[in-house]
Amino acid sequence: MQSDDEVFTVSGITASASALIRLGLLQRDPQGAFLTTGKFPHRPIPAAPPDFSSAPAPDPYSPEGLTRRGYNVLRGETFDQDRVMIDGGYYRITEARKHGLI
């Protein structure tokens, strides 16, 4: 016997089995399986899980973004204290960005 919480797609509508039964698009057969309503009843199509999109790329000037771009980053207690190494010296990220160093 199938659960009423399973998600199916019937006639272009994706919903739980209980919702599709209330809409009149799905019914239970005597064995407890679900069948579509209509002239030619058949087993409903299980809905595919949604595709997972990739995580957005970090800001290229954030400490993580600079690290990914190959810079050595020295973390401070706040964002204003974070520093990036440029030519052997550590500069505040905000100042390095303001002067076009990164």
PDB file of C-alpha atoms in Angstrom:
ATOM      1  CA  MET A   1       0.000   0.000   0.000  1.00  0.00           C
ATOM      2  CA  GLN A   2       1.338   3.405  -0.985  1.00  0.00           C
ATOM      3  CA  SER A   3       1.449   6.457   1.283  1.00  0.00           C
ATOM      4  CA  ASP A   4      -0.815   9.482   0.814  1.00  0.00           C
ATOM      5  CA  ASP A   5       2.281  11.666   1.253  1.00  0.00           C
ATOM      6  CA  GLU A   6       3.947  10.440  -1.953  1.00  0.00           C
ATOM      7  CA  VAL A   7       4.249  13.083  -4.662  1.00  0.00           C
ATOM      8  CA  PHE A   8       3.041  12.368  -8.200  1.00  0.00           C
ATOM      9  CA  THR A   9       2.538  14.257 -11.442  1.00  0.00           C
ATOM     10  CA  VAL A  10      -0.884  13.766 -13.045  1.00  0.00           C
ATOM     11  CA  SER A  11      -2.159  15.847 -15.990  1.00  0.00           C
ATOM     12  CA  GLY A  12       0.671  18.320 -15.500  1.00  0.00           C
ATOM     13  CA  ILE A  13      -0.118  18.852 -11.807  1.00  0.00           C
ATOM     14  CA  THR A  14       2.482  17.847  -9.227  1.00  0.00           C
ATOM     15  CA  ALA A  15       1.062  17.285  -5.752  1.00  0.00           C
ATOM     16  CA  SER A  16       0.780  14.762  -2.955  1.00  0.00           C
ATOM     17  CA  ALA A  17      -1.446  11.741  -3.507  1.00  0.00           C
ATOM     18  CA  SER A  18      -4.002  13.006  -0.984  1.00  0.00           C
ATOM     19  CA  ALA A  19      -4.269  16.356  -2.802  1.00  0.00           C
ATOM     20  CA  LEU A  20      -4.655  14.636  -6.175  1.00  0.00           C
ATOM     21  CA  ILE A  21      -7.403  12.409  -4.724  1.00  0.00           C
ATOM     22  CA  ARG A  22      -9.237  15.526  -3.478  1.00  0.00           C
ATOM     23  CA  LEU A  23      -8.897  17.060  -6.962  1.00  0.00           C
ATOM     24  CA  GLY A  24     -10.394  13.920  -8.499  1.00  0.00           C
ATOM     25  CA  LEU A  25      -7.288  13.097 -10.530  1.00  0.00           C
ATOM     26  CA  LEU A  26      -6.254  10.024  -8.541  1.00  0.00           C
ATOM     27  CA  GLN A  27      -7.980   7.057  -6.902  1.00  0.00           C
ATOM     28  CA  ARG A  28      -6.974   3.945  -4.954  1.00  0.00           C
ATOM     29  CA  ASP A  29      -7.448   0.499  -6.458  1.00  0.00           C
ATOM     30  CA  PRO A  30      -8.588  -2.436  -4.253  1.00  0.00           C
ATOM     31  CA  GLN A  31      -4.955  -3.463  -3.599  1.00  0.00           C
ATOM     32  CA  GLY A  32      -4.151   0.008  -2.223  1.00  0.00           C
ATOM     33  CA  ALA A  33      -2.122   1.284  -5.191  1.00  0.00           C
ATOM     34  CA  PHE A  34      -2.930   4.603  -6.854  1.00  0.00           C
ATOM     35  CA  LEU A  35      -4.485   4.879 -10.310  1.00  0.00           C
ATOM     36  CA  THR A  36      -5.341   7.925 -12.367  1.00  0.00           C
ATOM     37  CA  THR A  37      -8.979   8.644 -13.109  1.00  0.00           C
ATOM     38  CA  GLY A  38     -10.315   8.873 -16.620  1.00  0.00           C
ATOM     39  CA  LYS A  39     -10.944   6.633 -19.606  1.00  0.00           C
ATOM     40  CA  PHE A  40      -7.665   4.686 -19.328  1.00  0.00           C
ATOM     41  CA  PRO A  41      -6.536   4.528 -15.672  1.00  0.00           C
ATOM     42  CA  HIS A  42      -2.838   3.911 -15.131  1.00  0.00           C
ATOM     43  CA  ARG A  43      -0.312   4.231 -12.345  1.00  0.00           C
ATOM     44  CA  PRO A  44       0.717   7.869 -11.812  1.00  0.00           C
ATOM     45  CA  ILE A  45       4.228   9.081 -12.550  1.00  0.00           C
ATOM     46  CA  PRO A  46       6.281   9.700  -9.394  1.00  0.00           C
ATOM     47  CA  ALA A  47       7.502  13.293  -9.343  1.00  0.00           C
ATOM     48  CA  ALA A  48      11.235  13.702  -9.781  1.00  0.00           C
ATOM     49  CA  PRO A  49      12.992  15.566  -6.990  1.00  0.00           C
ATOM     50  CA  PRO A  50      13.917  19.148  -7.903  1.00  0.00           C
ATOM     51  CA  ASP A  51      17.360  19.694  -9.352  1.00  0.00           C
ATOM     52  CA  PHE A  52      19.792  21.161  -6.907  1.00  0.00           C
ATOM     53  CA  SER A  53      21.349  24.313  -8.207  1.00  0.00           C
ATOM     54  CA  SER A  54      24.945  24.999  -7.417  1.00  0.00           C
ATOM     55  CA  ALA A  55      25.743  27.442  -4.673  1.00  0.00           C
ATOM     56  CA  PRO A  56      26.390  30.997  -5.842  1.00  0.00           C
ATOM     57  CA  ALA A  57      30.013  31.987  -6.206  1.00  0.00           C
ATOM     58  CA  PRO A  58      31.381  34.064  -3.327  1.00  0.00           C
ATOM     59  CA  ASP A  59      32.040  37.768  -3.736  1.00  0.00           C
ATOM     60  CA  PRO A  60      35.455  37.955  -5.463  1.00  0.00           C
ATOM     61  CA  TYR A  61      36.634  40.534  -2.893  1.00  0.00           C
ATOM     62  CA  SER A  62      35.487  38.599   0.184  1.00  0.00           C
ATOM     63  CA  PRO A  63      38.136  36.650   2.109  1.00  0.00           C
ATOM     64  CA  GLU A  64      36.831  33.381   0.653  1.00  0.00           C
ATOM     65  CA  GLY A  65      36.722  34.823  -2.868  1.00  0.00           C
ATOM     66  CA  LEU A  66      40.275  36.165  -2.574  1.00  0.00           C
ATOM     67  CA  THR A  67      41.486  32.801  -1.249  1.00  0.00           C
ATOM     68  CA  ARG A  68      39.880  31.048  -4.212  1.00  0.00           C
ATOM     69  CA  ARG A  69      41.631  33.505  -6.520  1.00  0.00           C
ATOM     70  CA  GLY A  70      45.014  32.574  -5.010  1.00  0.00           C
ATOM     71  CA  TYR A  71      45.574  35.380  -2.511  1.00  0.00           C
ATOM     72  CA  ASN A  72      46.773  34.748   1.044  1.00  0.00           C
ATOM     73  CA  VAL A  73      44.195  36.222   3.438  1.00  0.00           C
ATOM     74  CA  LEU A  74      44.779  37.044   7.109  1.00  0.00           C
ATOM     75  CA  ARG A  75      41.441  37.082   8.913  1.00  0.00           C
ATOM     76  CA  GLY A  76      40.714  39.750  11.486  1.00  0.00           C
ATOM     77  CA  GLU A  77      37.937  39.967  14.031  1.00  0.00           C
ATOM     78  CA  THR A  78      35.802  42.109  11.687  1.00  0.00           C
ATOM     79  CA  PHE A  79      35.642  42.534   7.930  1.00  0.00           C
ATOM     80  CA  ASP A  80      37.499  45.866   8.199  1.00  0.00           C
ATOM     81  CA  GLN A  81      40.413  44.079   9.870  1.00  0.00           C
ATOM     82  CA  ASP A  82      40.750  41.334   7.225  1.00  0.00           C
ATOM     83  CA  ARG A  83      43.979  41.683   5.285  1.00  0.00           C
ATOM     84  CA  VAL A  84      45.296  40.346   2.006  1.00  0.00           C
ATOM     85  CA  MET A  85      48.947  39.673   1.175  1.00  0.00           C
ATOM     86  CA  ILE A  86      50.210  41.590  -1.847  1.00  0.00           C
ATOM     87  CA  ASP A  87      53.923  41.506  -2.744  1.00  0.00           C
ATOM     88  CA  GLY A  88      54.909  40.299   0.731  1.00  0.00           C
ATOM     89  CA  GLY A  89      52.915  42.844   2.720  1.00  0.00           C
ATOM     90  CA  TYR A  90      49.465  42.632   4.260  1.00  0.00           C
ATOM     91  CA  TYR A  91      46.951  45.314   3.295  1.00  0.00           C
ATOM     92  CA  ARG A  92      43.393  45.826   4.434  1.00  0.00           C
ATOM     93  CA  ILE A  93      41.103  44.388   1.785  1.00  0.00           C
ATOM     94  CA  THR A  94      39.123  47.637   1.608  1.00  0.00           C
ATOM     95  CA  GLU A  95      42.280  49.722   1.073  1.00  0.00           C
ATOM     96  CA  ALA A  96      43.783  47.282  -1.432  1.00  0.00           C
ATOM     97  CA  ARG A  97      40.559  47.381  -3.369  1.00  0.00           C
ATOM     98  CA  LYS A  98      40.320  51.187  -3.191  1.00  0.00           C
ATOM     99  CA  HIS A  99      43.848  51.549  -4.621  1.00  0.00           C
ATOM    100  CA  GLY A 100      43.357  48.889  -7.308  1.00  0.00           C
ATOM    101  CA  LEU A 101      45.833  46.376  -5.896  1.00  0.00           C
ATOM    102  CA  ILE A 102      43.386  43.484  -6.161  1.00  0.00           C
TER     103      ILE A 102
END
